[in-house]
Amino acid sequence: MLACGETEVDGLPRSARSVAAATGVTTETVSKWRGRFLRDRLDGLGDAPRPGRERTVTDEQVAELVRLTLETKPKNATHWSTRSMAGRVGLSQSTVSRVWRAFGLQPHRAESFKLSTDPFFVDKVHDVVGLYLDPPERALVLCVDEKSQIQALDRSQPVLPMMPGVPERASHDYVRAGTTTLFAALDAVTGKVIGSLHRRHRTAEFRRFLAKLDREIPASLEVHLILDNYATHKTETIKKWLLAHPRFQLHFTPTGSSWLNLVERWFAELTNKKLRRGVHRSVQALERDIRAWVADWNDNPRPYIWTKTADQILESLAGYIRRIKDSGH
Protein backbone atom coordinates (compact mmCIF):
# COMPACT_ATOMS: atom_id res chain seq x y z
CA MET A 1 0.00 0.00 0.00
CA LEU A 2 1.50 3.35 -1.12
CA ALA A 3 1.27 6.46 1.00
CA CYS A 4 -0.32 9.63 -0.33
CA GLY A 5 3.08 11.10 -1.09
CA GLU A 6 4.27 8.15 -3.18
CA THR A 7 3.60 6.59 -6.58
CA GLU A 8 5.08 3.73 -8.57
CA VAL A 9 7.49 3.92 -11.52
CA ASP A 10 8.52 0.52 -12.96
CA GLY A 11 7.17 -1.10 -9.80
CA LEU A 12 9.12 1.20 -7.45
CA PRO A 13 7.59 3.94 -5.27
CA ARG A 14 8.35 7.52 -6.29
CA SER A 15 8.32 10.36 -3.77
CA ALA A 16 6.38 13.59 -4.08
CA ARG A 17 9.68 15.47 -4.15
CA SER A 18 10.95 13.63 -7.25
CA VAL A 19 7.59 14.10 -9.02
CA ALA A 20 7.66 17.81 -8.17
CA ALA A 21 11.20 18.12 -9.57
CA ALA A 22 10.19 16.32 -12.77
CA THR A 23 7.04 18.39 -13.38
CA GLY A 24 8.25 21.77 -12.15
CA VAL A 25 5.68 22.23 -9.36
CA THR A 26 5.85 22.22 -5.56
CA THR A 27 5.60 19.12 -3.40
CA GLU A 28 2.42 20.57 -1.86
CA THR A 29 0.79 20.65 -5.31
CA VAL A 30 1.77 17.03 -5.96
CA SER A 31 0.36 15.92 -2.59
CA LYS A 32 -2.88 17.87 -3.15
CA TRP A 33 -3.64 16.26 -6.50
CA ARG A 34 -2.68 12.79 -5.29
CA GLY A 35 -5.01 13.18 -2.33
CA ARG A 36 -7.87 14.32 -4.59
CA PHE A 37 -7.30 11.35 -6.90
CA LEU A 38 -7.23 8.86 -4.02
CA ARG A 39 -10.41 10.35 -2.60
CA ASP A 40 -12.51 10.94 -5.75
CA ARG A 41 -10.56 9.12 -8.46
CA LEU A 42 -10.89 10.82 -11.92
CA ASP A 43 -13.70 13.11 -10.75
CA GLY A 44 -11.29 14.67 -8.28
CA LEU A 45 -9.00 15.89 -11.09
CA GLY A 46 -11.53 18.37 -12.45
CA ASP A 47 -10.81 21.83 -11.07
CA ALA A 48 -13.80 23.84 -9.90
CA PRO A 49 -14.43 27.35 -11.27
CA ARG A 50 -12.46 29.94 -9.38
CA PRO A 51 -13.99 33.10 -7.94
CA GLY A 52 -13.11 36.43 -9.47
CA ARG A 53 -14.10 38.93 -12.12
CA GLU A 54 -15.25 37.50 -15.43
CA ARG A 55 -13.36 38.36 -18.60
CA THR A 56 -14.62 41.58 -20.21
CA VAL A 57 -12.46 41.73 -23.37
CA THR A 58 -13.41 39.20 -26.04
CA ASP A 59 -11.12 37.49 -28.53
CA GLU A 60 -12.81 39.45 -31.32
CA GLN A 61 -11.91 42.76 -29.64
CA VAL A 62 -8.29 41.68 -29.22
CA ALA A 63 -8.10 40.61 -32.87
CA GLU A 64 -9.57 43.94 -34.02
CA LEU A 65 -7.11 45.88 -31.84
CA VAL A 66 -4.16 43.98 -33.31
CA ARG A 67 -5.49 44.45 -36.86
CA LEU A 68 -5.91 48.19 -36.43
CA THR A 69 -2.41 48.48 -34.96
CA LEU A 70 -0.81 46.64 -37.89
CA GLU A 71 -2.91 47.92 -40.79
CA THR A 72 -4.02 51.47 -39.96
CA LYS A 73 -2.71 54.80 -38.71
CA PRO A 74 -4.47 57.59 -36.81
CA LYS A 75 -5.59 60.63 -38.80
CA ASN A 76 -3.41 63.10 -36.90
CA ALA A 77 -0.22 61.10 -36.31
CA THR A 78 2.21 58.68 -37.91
CA HIS A 79 1.62 55.94 -35.33
CA TRP A 80 -0.78 54.85 -32.62
CA SER A 81 -0.31 55.56 -28.93
CA THR A 82 -2.01 53.62 -26.17
CA ARG A 83 -4.36 56.55 -25.55
CA SER A 84 -5.30 57.10 -29.20
CA MET A 85 -5.85 53.39 -29.76
CA ALA A 86 -7.90 53.11 -26.57
CA GLY A 87 -10.15 55.88 -27.84
CA ARG A 88 -10.44 54.18 -31.24
CA VAL A 89 -11.44 50.71 -30.00
CA GLY A 90 -13.29 51.72 -26.82
CA LEU A 91 -11.00 49.89 -24.40
CA SER A 92 -8.89 51.16 -21.53
CA GLN A 93 -5.34 52.36 -22.04
CA SER A 94 -4.00 49.61 -19.76
CA THR A 95 -5.81 46.96 -21.81
CA VAL A 96 -4.27 48.26 -25.03
CA SER A 97 -0.86 48.25 -23.37
CA ARG A 98 -1.28 44.64 -22.19
CA VAL A 99 -2.37 43.45 -25.63
CA TRP A 100 0.55 45.19 -27.33
CA ARG A 101 3.00 43.62 -24.88
CA ALA A 102 1.46 40.19 -25.39
CA PHE A 103 1.83 40.43 -29.19
CA GLY A 104 5.16 42.25 -29.20
CA LEU A 105 3.74 45.40 -30.86
CA GLN A 106 5.66 48.67 -30.42
CA PRO A 107 4.13 51.38 -32.64
CA HIS A 108 6.32 54.07 -31.04
CA ARG A 109 9.52 52.44 -32.36
CA ALA A 110 10.92 52.58 -35.90
CA GLU A 111 14.19 51.22 -37.29
CA SER A 112 16.01 52.12 -40.49
CA PHE A 113 17.30 49.78 -43.16
CA LYS A 114 18.79 49.87 -46.65
CA LEU A 115 18.84 47.10 -49.23
CA SER A 116 21.75 47.14 -51.65
CA THR A 117 20.98 47.46 -55.37
CA ASP A 118 24.43 46.22 -56.39
CA PRO A 119 23.98 43.71 -59.27
CA PHE A 120 26.92 41.69 -57.89
CA PHE A 121 25.67 41.74 -54.31
CA VAL A 122 25.66 37.95 -53.82
CA ASP A 123 29.15 37.48 -55.28
CA LYS A 124 30.62 40.28 -53.16
CA VAL A 125 29.03 38.97 -49.96
CA HIS A 126 30.53 35.53 -50.59
CA ASP A 127 33.92 37.12 -51.37
CA VAL A 128 34.13 39.33 -48.26
CA VAL A 129 32.61 36.86 -45.79
CA GLY A 130 34.87 34.14 -47.16
CA LEU A 131 37.91 36.24 -46.24
CA TYR A 132 36.59 36.64 -42.69
CA LEU A 133 35.74 32.99 -42.09
CA ASP A 134 38.61 31.37 -44.00
CA PRO A 135 41.48 33.87 -44.48
CA PRO A 136 44.23 32.74 -46.89
CA GLU A 137 47.56 31.49 -45.56
CA ARG A 138 50.60 33.79 -45.53
CA ALA A 139 48.38 36.80 -46.12
CA LEU A 140 46.82 39.69 -44.22
CA VAL A 141 43.15 40.58 -44.47
CA LEU A 142 42.78 44.30 -43.79
CA CYS A 143 39.47 46.15 -43.51
CA VAL A 144 40.15 49.63 -44.88
CA ASP A 145 38.11 52.82 -44.85
CA GLU A 146 38.31 56.53 -44.13
CA LYS A 147 36.55 58.40 -41.34
CA SER A 148 36.37 61.78 -42.98
CA GLN A 149 35.48 65.21 -41.64
CA ILE A 150 36.23 64.44 -37.98
CA GLN A 151 35.49 67.76 -36.31
CA ALA A 152 37.61 69.42 -33.65
CA LEU A 153 34.87 70.82 -31.43
CA ASP A 154 35.22 73.08 -28.42
CA ARG A 155 32.08 73.63 -26.35
CA SER A 156 30.92 77.23 -26.05
CA GLN A 157 30.94 76.91 -22.25
CA PRO A 158 32.94 74.74 -19.84
CA VAL A 159 31.81 71.15 -19.41
CA LEU A 160 30.25 70.57 -15.98
CA PRO A 161 31.62 67.40 -14.36
CA MET A 162 29.55 64.49 -13.14
CA MET A 163 28.31 64.61 -9.54
CA PRO A 164 26.26 62.21 -7.43
CA GLY A 165 22.80 62.15 -8.99
CA VAL A 166 23.83 64.52 -11.83
CA PRO A 167 25.41 63.35 -15.14
CA GLU A 168 28.15 65.23 -16.95
CA ARG A 169 26.68 68.22 -18.76
CA ALA A 170 27.91 70.04 -21.85
CA SER A 171 26.45 72.90 -23.87
CA HIS A 172 24.62 71.87 -27.04
CA ASP A 173 26.43 74.51 -29.13
CA TYR A 174 30.12 74.46 -29.98
CA VAL A 175 32.97 76.21 -31.75
CA ARG A 176 34.39 74.34 -34.72
CA ALA A 177 38.18 74.51 -35.05
CA GLY A 178 38.59 72.43 -38.23
CA THR A 179 38.49 68.85 -39.48
CA THR A 180 40.78 65.91 -40.14
CA THR A 181 40.43 62.52 -41.85
CA LEU A 182 41.52 59.18 -40.41
CA PHE A 183 42.59 56.42 -42.81
CA ALA A 184 42.51 53.08 -40.99
CA ALA A 185 43.27 49.44 -41.81
CA LEU A 186 41.97 46.88 -39.30
CA ASP A 187 43.61 43.45 -39.26
CA ALA A 188 40.63 41.08 -39.31
CA VAL A 189 42.57 38.37 -37.45
CA THR A 190 44.51 40.21 -34.73
CA GLY A 191 42.41 43.39 -34.39
CA LYS A 192 45.45 45.68 -34.72
CA VAL A 193 45.00 48.93 -36.63
CA ILE A 194 47.31 50.87 -38.93
CA GLY A 195 46.16 54.47 -39.07
CA SER A 196 47.13 57.67 -40.82
CA LEU A 197 45.74 61.19 -40.42
CA HIS A 198 45.43 63.68 -43.27
CA ARG A 199 43.79 67.06 -43.56
CA ARG A 200 42.32 66.27 -46.96
CA HIS A 201 40.59 63.23 -48.43
CA ARG A 202 41.75 62.69 -51.99
CA THR A 203 43.38 60.07 -54.18
CA ALA A 204 46.80 61.43 -53.20
CA GLU A 205 46.17 60.83 -49.50
CA PHE A 206 44.80 57.34 -50.13
CA ARG A 207 47.85 56.49 -52.24
CA ARG A 208 50.14 57.65 -49.42
CA PHE A 209 48.19 55.45 -47.02
CA LEU A 210 48.66 52.43 -49.30
CA ALA A 211 52.38 53.20 -49.42
CA LYS A 212 52.43 53.24 -45.61
CA LEU A 213 50.79 49.82 -45.55
CA ASP A 214 53.37 48.56 -48.02
CA ARG A 215 56.21 49.76 -45.78
CA GLU A 216 54.84 48.37 -42.52
CA ILE A 217 53.63 44.95 -43.74
CA PRO A 218 56.36 42.30 -44.30
CA ALA A 219 57.15 41.86 -47.97
CA SER A 220 56.58 38.10 -47.76
CA LEU A 221 52.85 38.51 -47.08
CA GLU A 222 50.05 39.05 -49.56
CA VAL A 223 47.60 41.79 -48.62
CA HIS A 224 43.84 41.56 -49.14
CA LEU A 225 42.09 44.90 -48.67
CA ILE A 226 38.33 45.07 -48.03
CA LEU A 227 37.03 48.49 -49.12
CA ASP A 228 33.83 50.25 -50.09
CA ASN A 229 33.04 51.66 -53.53
CA TYR A 230 34.19 55.23 -52.88
CA ALA A 231 35.51 56.81 -56.08
CA THR A 232 38.91 57.54 -54.51
CA HIS A 233 39.58 53.80 -54.31
CA LYS A 234 39.14 53.29 -58.07
CA THR A 235 41.00 56.13 -59.77
CA GLU A 236 43.65 55.58 -62.45
CA THR A 237 46.36 56.61 -59.99
CA ILE A 238 45.34 53.85 -57.59
CA LYS A 239 45.04 51.30 -60.40
CA LYS A 240 48.58 52.09 -61.56
CA TRP A 241 49.89 51.80 -58.00
CA LEU A 242 48.23 48.39 -57.63
CA LEU A 243 49.81 47.18 -60.87
CA ALA A 244 53.21 48.12 -59.44
CA HIS A 245 52.40 46.31 -56.17
CA PRO A 246 50.77 43.02 -57.20
CA ARG A 247 50.70 41.59 -53.68
CA PHE A 248 47.84 44.00 -52.89
CA GLN A 249 44.41 42.66 -53.86
CA LEU A 250 41.23 44.71 -53.47
CA HIS A 251 37.85 43.26 -52.45
CA PHE A 252 34.90 45.65 -52.63
CA THR A 253 31.82 45.46 -50.42
CA PRO A 254 28.46 45.78 -52.20
CA THR A 255 27.13 49.28 -52.75
CA GLY A 256 25.31 50.52 -49.66
CA SER A 257 26.63 47.67 -47.49
CA SER A 258 29.23 49.24 -45.23
CA TRP A 259 28.04 46.87 -42.46
CA LEU A 260 30.18 44.19 -44.16
CA ASN A 261 33.37 46.10 -43.37
CA LEU A 262 34.60 45.38 -39.84
CA VAL A 263 36.56 48.64 -39.65
CA GLU A 264 33.22 50.44 -39.41
CA ARG A 265 32.68 48.73 -36.06
CA TRP A 266 36.07 49.98 -34.95
CA PHE A 267 35.18 53.52 -36.04
CA ALA A 268 32.09 53.24 -33.83
CA GLU A 269 34.34 52.37 -30.86
CA LEU A 270 36.48 55.42 -31.57
CA THR A 271 33.44 57.68 -31.84
CA ASN A 272 31.70 56.42 -28.70
CA LYS A 273 34.76 56.29 -26.47
CA LYS A 274 36.77 59.30 -27.62
CA LEU A 275 35.19 61.67 -30.12
CA ARG A 276 31.52 62.18 -29.25
CA ARG A 277 32.14 63.72 -25.84
CA GLY A 278 35.63 64.99 -26.56
CA VAL A 279 36.57 68.68 -26.39
CA HIS A 280 39.34 69.89 -28.73
CA ARG A 281 40.35 73.51 -29.29
CA SER A 282 42.46 72.73 -32.37
CA VAL A 283 42.87 70.10 -35.07
CA GLN A 284 46.33 69.33 -33.69
CA ALA A 285 44.83 68.46 -30.29
CA LEU A 286 42.23 66.26 -31.96
CA GLU A 287 44.88 64.42 -33.96
CA ARG A 288 47.02 63.87 -30.86
CA ASP A 289 44.07 62.31 -29.08
CA ILE A 290 43.28 60.04 -32.04
CA ARG A 291 46.89 58.86 -32.35
CA ALA A 292 47.03 58.17 -28.62
CA TRP A 293 43.76 56.23 -28.77
CA VAL A 294 44.98 54.11 -31.71
CA ALA A 295 48.27 53.38 -29.92
CA ASP A 296 46.39 52.37 -26.77
CA TRP A 297 44.10 50.10 -28.82
CA ASN A 298 47.10 48.36 -30.41
CA ASP A 299 48.58 47.67 -26.96
CA ASN A 300 45.61 45.39 -26.31
CA PRO A 301 43.78 44.78 -29.62
CA ARG A 302 40.39 43.07 -29.58
CA PRO A 303 39.53 41.40 -32.89
CA TYR A 304 35.90 41.29 -34.01
CA ILE A 305 34.78 37.72 -34.70
CA TRP A 306 32.55 37.28 -37.76
CA THR A 307 30.13 34.38 -37.19
CA LYS A 308 27.49 34.48 -39.96
CA THR A 309 28.14 32.61 -43.20
CA ALA A 310 27.29 34.19 -46.54
CA ASP A 311 24.37 31.80 -47.00
CA GLN A 312 22.94 32.73 -43.59
CA ILE A 313 23.19 36.44 -44.43
CA LEU A 314 21.51 35.99 -47.81
CA GLU A 315 18.75 33.85 -46.30
CA SER A 316 18.06 36.50 -43.65
CA LEU A 317 17.92 39.26 -46.27
CA ALA A 318 15.60 37.15 -48.42
CA GLY A 319 13.18 37.00 -45.49
CA TYR A 320 13.08 40.82 -45.29
CA ILE A 321 12.61 41.13 -49.05
CA ARG A 322 9.63 38.80 -49.01
CA ARG A 323 7.96 41.12 -46.47
CA ILE A 324 8.46 44.22 -48.63
CA LYS A 325 6.01 44.72 -51.46
CA ASP A 326 7.50 45.81 -54.79
CA SER A 327 11.05 45.71 -53.41
CA GLY A 328 12.48 45.05 -56.86
CA HIS A 329 14.85 42.37 -55.49
Coordinates of C-alpha atoms in Angstrom, one line a residue:
M1 CA 0.0 0.0 0.0
L2 CA 1.5 3.4 -1.1
A3 CA 1.3 6.5 1.0
C4 CA -0.3 9.6 -0.3
G5 CA 3.1 11.1 -1.1
E6 CA 4.3 8.2 -3.2
T7 CA 3.6 6.6 -6.6
E8 CA 5.1 3.7 -8.6
V9 CA 7.5 3.9 -11.5
D10 CA 8.5 0.5 -13.0
G11 CA 7.2 -1.1 -9.8
L12 CA 9.1 1.2 -7.5
P13 CA 7.6 3.9 -5.3
R14 CA 8.3 7.5 -6.3
S15 CA 8.3 10.4 -3.8
A16 CA 6.4 13.6 -4.1
R17 CA 9.7 15.5 -4.1
S18 CA 10.9 13.6 -7.2
V19 CA 7.6 14.1 -9.0
A20 CA 7.7 17.8 -8.2
A21 CA 11.2 18.1 -9.6
A22 CA 10.2 16.3 -12.8
T23 CA 7.0 18.4 -13.4
G24 CA 8.3 21.8 -12.1
V25 CA 5.7 22.2 -9.4
T26 CA 5.9 22.2 -5.6
T27 CA 5.6 19.1 -3.4
E28 CA 2.4 20.6 -1.9
T29 CA 0.8 20.6 -5.3
V30 CA 1.8 17.0 -6.0
S31 CA 0.4 15.9 -2.6
K32 CA -2.9 17.9 -3.1
W33 CA -3.6 16.3 -6.5
R34 CA -2.7 12.8 -5.3
G35 CA -5.0 13.2 -2.3
R36 CA -7.9 14.3 -4.6
F37 CA -7.3 11.4 -6.9
L38 CA -7.2 8.9 -4.0
R39 CA -10.4 10.4 -2.6
D40 CA -12.5 10.9 -5.7
R41 CA -10.6 9.1 -8.5
L42 CA -10.9 10.8 -11.9
D43 CA -13.7 13.1 -10.8
G44 CA -11.3 14.7 -8.3
L45 CA -9.0 15.9 -11.1
G46 CA -11.5 18.4 -12.5
D47 CA -10.8 21.8 -11.1
A48 CA -13.8 23.8 -9.9
P49 CA -14.4 27.3 -11.3
R50 CA -12.5 29.9 -9.4
P51 CA -14.0 33.1 -7.9
G52 CA -13.1 36.4 -9.5
R53 CA -14.1 38.9 -12.1
E54 CA -15.2 37.5 -15.4
R55 CA -13.4 38.4 -18.6
T56 CA -14.6 41.6 -20.2
V57 CA -12.5 41.7 -23.4
T58 CA -13.4 39.2 -26.0
D59 CA -11.1 37.5 -28.5
E60 CA -12.8 39.5 -31.3
Q61 CA -11.9 42.8 -29.6
V62 CA -8.3 41.7 -29.2
A63 CA -8.1 40.6 -32.9
E64 CA -9.6 43.9 -34.0
L65 CA -7.1 45.9 -31.8
V66 CA -4.2 44.0 -33.3
R67 CA -5.5 44.5 -36.9
L68 CA -5.9 48.2 -36.4
T69 CA -2.4 48.5 -35.0
L70 CA -0.8 46.6 -37.9
E71 CA -2.9 47.9 -40.8
T72 CA -4.0 51.5 -40.0
K73 CA -2.7 54.8 -38.7
P74 CA -4.5 57.6 -36.8
K75 CA -5.6 60.6 -38.8
N76 CA -3.4 63.1 -36.9
A77 CA -0.2 61.1 -36.3
T78 CA 2.2 58.7 -37.9
H79 CA 1.6 55.9 -35.3
W80 CA -0.8 54.9 -32.6
S81 CA -0.3 55.6 -28.9
T82 CA -2.0 53.6 -26.2
R83 CA -4.4 56.5 -25.6
S84 CA -5.3 57.1 -29.2
M85 CA -5.9 53.4 -29.8
A86 CA -7.9 53.1 -26.6
G87 CA -10.2 55.9 -27.8
R88 CA -10.4 54.2 -31.2
V89 CA -11.4 50.7 -30.0
G90 CA -13.3 51.7 -26.8
L91 CA -11.0 49.9 -24.4
S92 CA -8.9 51.2 -21.5
Q93 CA -5.3 52.4 -22.0
S94 CA -4.0 49.6 -19.8
T95 CA -5.8 47.0 -21.8
V96 CA -4.3 48.3 -25.0
S97 CA -0.9 48.3 -23.4
R98 CA -1.3 44.6 -22.2
V99 CA -2.4 43.4 -25.6
W100 CA 0.5 45.2 -27.3
R101 CA 3.0 43.6 -24.9
A102 CA 1.5 40.2 -25.4
F103 CA 1.8 40.4 -29.2
G104 CA 5.2 42.3 -29.2
L105 CA 3.7 45.4 -30.9
Q106 CA 5.7 48.7 -30.4
P107 CA 4.1 51.4 -32.6
H108 CA 6.3 54.1 -31.0
R109 CA 9.5 52.4 -32.4
A110 CA 10.9 52.6 -35.9
E111 CA 14.2 51.2 -37.3
S112 CA 16.0 52.1 -40.5
F113 CA 17.3 49.8 -43.2
K114 CA 18.8 49.9 -46.6
L115 CA 18.8 47.1 -49.2
S116 CA 21.7 47.1 -51.6
T117 CA 21.0 47.5 -55.4
D118 CA 24.4 46.2 -56.4
P119 CA 24.0 43.7 -59.3
F120 CA 26.9 41.7 -57.9
F121 CA 25.7 41.7 -54.3
V122 CA 25.7 37.9 -53.8
D123 CA 29.1 37.5 -55.3
K124 CA 30.6 40.3 -53.2
V125 CA 29.0 39.0 -50.0
H126 CA 30.5 35.5 -50.6
D127 CA 33.9 37.1 -51.4
V128 CA 34.1 39.3 -48.3
V129 CA 32.6 36.9 -45.8
G130 CA 34.9 34.1 -47.2
L131 CA 37.9 36.2 -46.2
Y132 CA 36.6 36.6 -42.7
L133 CA 35.7 33.0 -42.1
D134 CA 38.6 31.4 -44.0
P135 CA 41.5 33.9 -44.5
P136 CA 44.2 32.7 -46.9
E137 CA 47.6 31.5 -45.6
R138 CA 50.6 33.8 -45.5
A139 CA 48.4 36.8 -46.1
L140 CA 46.8 39.7 -44.2
V141 CA 43.1 40.6 -44.5
L142 CA 42.8 44.3 -43.8
C143 CA 39.5 46.1 -43.5
V144 CA 40.1 49.6 -44.9
D145 CA 38.1 52.8 -44.9
E146 CA 38.3 56.5 -44.1
K147 CA 36.6 58.4 -41.3
S148 CA 36.4 61.8 -43.0
Q149 CA 35.5 65.2 -41.6
I150 CA 36.2 64.4 -38.0
Q151 CA 35.5 67.8 -36.3
A152 CA 37.6 69.4 -33.6
L153 CA 34.9 70.8 -31.4
D154 CA 35.2 73.1 -28.4
R155 CA 32.1 73.6 -26.3
S156 CA 30.9 77.2 -26.1
Q157 CA 30.9 76.9 -22.3
P158 CA 32.9 74.7 -19.8
V159 CA 31.8 71.2 -19.4
L160 CA 30.3 70.6 -16.0
P161 CA 31.6 67.4 -14.4
M162 CA 29.5 64.5 -13.1
M163 CA 28.3 64.6 -9.5
P164 CA 26.3 62.2 -7.4
G165 CA 22.8 62.2 -9.0
V166 CA 23.8 64.5 -11.8
P167 CA 25.4 63.4 -15.1
E168 CA 28.2 65.2 -16.9
R169 CA 26.7 68.2 -18.8
A170 CA 27.9 70.0 -21.9
S171 CA 26.4 72.9 -23.9
H172 CA 24.6 71.9 -27.0
D173 CA 26.4 74.5 -29.1
Y174 CA 30.1 74.5 -30.0
V175 CA 33.0 76.2 -31.8
R176 CA 34.4 74.3 -34.7
A177 CA 38.2 74.5 -35.0
G178 CA 38.6 72.4 -38.2
T179 CA 38.5 68.8 -39.5
T180 CA 40.8 65.9 -40.1
T181 CA 40.4 62.5 -41.8
L182 CA 41.5 59.2 -40.4
F183 CA 42.6 56.4 -42.8
A184 CA 42.5 53.1 -41.0
A185 CA 43.3 49.4 -41.8
L186 CA 42.0 46.9 -39.3
D187 CA 43.6 43.4 -39.3
A188 CA 40.6 41.1 -39.3
V189 CA 42.6 38.4 -37.4
T190 CA 44.5 40.2 -34.7
G191 CA 42.4 43.4 -34.4
K192 CA 45.4 45.7 -34.7
V193 CA 45.0 48.9 -36.6
I194 CA 47.3 50.9 -38.9
G195 CA 46.2 54.5 -39.1
S196 CA 47.1 57.7 -40.8
L197 CA 45.7 61.2 -40.4
H198 CA 45.4 63.7 -43.3
R199 CA 43.8 67.1 -43.6
R200 CA 42.3 66.3 -47.0
H201 CA 40.6 63.2 -48.4
R202 CA 41.7 62.7 -52.0
T203 CA 43.4 60.1 -54.2
A204 CA 46.8 61.4 -53.2
E205 CA 46.2 60.8 -49.5
F206 CA 44.8 57.3 -50.1
R207 CA 47.9 56.5 -52.2
R208 CA 50.1 57.6 -49.4
F209 CA 48.2 55.4 -47.0
L210 CA 48.7 52.4 -49.3
A211 CA 52.4 53.2 -49.4
K212 CA 52.4 53.2 -45.6
L213 CA 50.8 49.8 -45.5
D214 CA 53.4 48.6 -48.0
R215 CA 56.2 49.8 -45.8
E216 CA 54.8 48.4 -42.5
I217 CA 53.6 45.0 -43.7
P218 CA 56.4 42.3 -44.3
A219 CA 57.1 41.9 -48.0
S220 CA 56.6 38.1 -47.8
L221 CA 52.8 38.5 -47.1
E222 CA 50.1 39.1 -49.6
V223 CA 47.6 41.8 -48.6
H224 CA 43.8 41.6 -49.1
L225 CA 42.1 44.9 -48.7
I226 CA 38.3 45.1 -48.0
L227 CA 37.0 48.5 -49.1
D228 CA 33.8 50.3 -50.1
N229 CA 33.0 51.7 -53.5
Y230 CA 34.2 55.2 -52.9
A231 CA 35.5 56.8 -56.1
T232 CA 38.9 57.5 -54.5
H233 CA 39.6 53.8 -54.3
K234 CA 39.1 53.3 -58.1
T235 CA 41.0 56.1 -59.8
E236 CA 43.6 55.6 -62.5
T237 CA 46.4 56.6 -60.0
I238 CA 45.3 53.8 -57.6
K239 CA 45.0 51.3 -60.4
K240 CA 48.6 52.1 -61.6
W241 CA 49.9 51.8 -58.0
L242 CA 48.2 48.4 -57.6
L243 CA 49.8 47.2 -60.9
A244 CA 53.2 48.1 -59.4
H245 CA 52.4 46.3 -56.2
P246 CA 50.8 43.0 -57.2
R247 CA 50.7 41.6 -53.7
F248 CA 47.8 44.0 -52.9
Q249 CA 44.4 42.7 -53.9
L250 CA 41.2 44.7 -53.5
H251 CA 37.9 43.3 -52.5
F252 CA 34.9 45.7 -52.6
T253 CA 31.8 45.5 -50.4
P254 CA 28.5 45.8 -52.2
T255 CA 27.1 49.3 -52.8
G256 CA 25.3 50.5 -49.7
S257 CA 26.6 47.7 -47.5
S258 CA 29.2 49.2 -45.2
W259 CA 28.0 46.9 -42.5
L260 CA 30.2 44.2 -44.2
N261 CA 33.4 46.1 -43.4
L262 CA 34.6 45.4 -39.8
V263 CA 36.6 48.6 -39.7
E264 CA 33.2 50.4 -39.4
R265 CA 32.7 48.7 -36.1
W266 CA 36.1 50.0 -35.0
F267 CA 35.2 53.5 -36.0
A268 CA 32.1 53.2 -33.8
E269 CA 34.3 52.4 -30.9
L270 CA 36.5 55.4 -31.6
T271 CA 33.4 57.7 -31.8
N272 CA 31.7 56.4 -28.7
K273 CA 34.8 56.3 -26.5
K274 CA 36.8 59.3 -27.6
L275 CA 35.2 61.7 -30.1
R276 CA 31.5 62.2 -29.3
R277 CA 32.1 63.7 -25.8
G278 CA 35.6 65.0 -26.6
V279 CA 36.6 68.7 -26.4
H280 CA 39.3 69.9 -28.7
R281 CA 40.3 73.5 -29.3
S282 CA 42.5 72.7 -32.4
V283 CA 42.9 70.1 -35.1
Q284 CA 46.3 69.3 -33.7
A285 CA 44.8 68.5 -30.3
L286 CA 42.2 66.3 -32.0
E287 CA 44.9 64.4 -34.0
R288 CA 47.0 63.9 -30.9
D289 CA 44.1 62.3 -29.1
I290 CA 43.3 60.0 -32.0
R291 CA 46.9 58.9 -32.3
A292 CA 47.0 58.2 -28.6
W293 CA 43.8 56.2 -28.8
V294 CA 45.0 54.1 -31.7
A295 CA 48.3 53.4 -29.9
D296 CA 46.4 52.4 -26.8
W297 CA 44.1 50.1 -28.8
N298 CA 47.1 48.4 -30.4
D299 CA 48.6 47.7 -27.0
N300 CA 45.6 45.4 -26.3
P301 CA 43.8 44.8 -29.6
R302 CA 40.4 43.1 -29.6
P303 CA 39.5 41.4 -32.9
Y304 CA 35.9 41.3 -34.0
I305 CA 34.8 37.7 -34.7
W306 CA 32.6 37.3 -37.8
T307 CA 30.1 34.4 -37.2
K308 CA 27.5 34.5 -40.0
T309 CA 28.1 32.6 -43.2
A310 CA 27.3 34.2 -46.5
D311 CA 24.4 31.8 -47.0
Q312 CA 22.9 32.7 -43.6
I313 CA 23.2 36.4 -44.4
L314 CA 21.5 36.0 -47.8
E315 CA 18.8 33.8 -46.3
S316 CA 18.1 36.5 -43.7
L317 CA 17.9 39.3 -46.3
A318 CA 15.6 37.1 -48.4
G319 CA 13.2 37.0 -45.5
Y320 CA 13.1 40.8 -45.3
I321 CA 12.6 41.1 -49.0
R322 CA 9.6 38.8 -49.0
R323 CA 8.0 41.1 -46.5
I324 CA 8.5 44.2 -48.6
K325 CA 6.0 44.7 -51.5
D326 CA 7.5 45.8 -54.8
S327 CA 11.0 45.7 -53.4
G328 CA 12.5 45.0 -56.9
H329 CA 14.9 42.4 -55.5

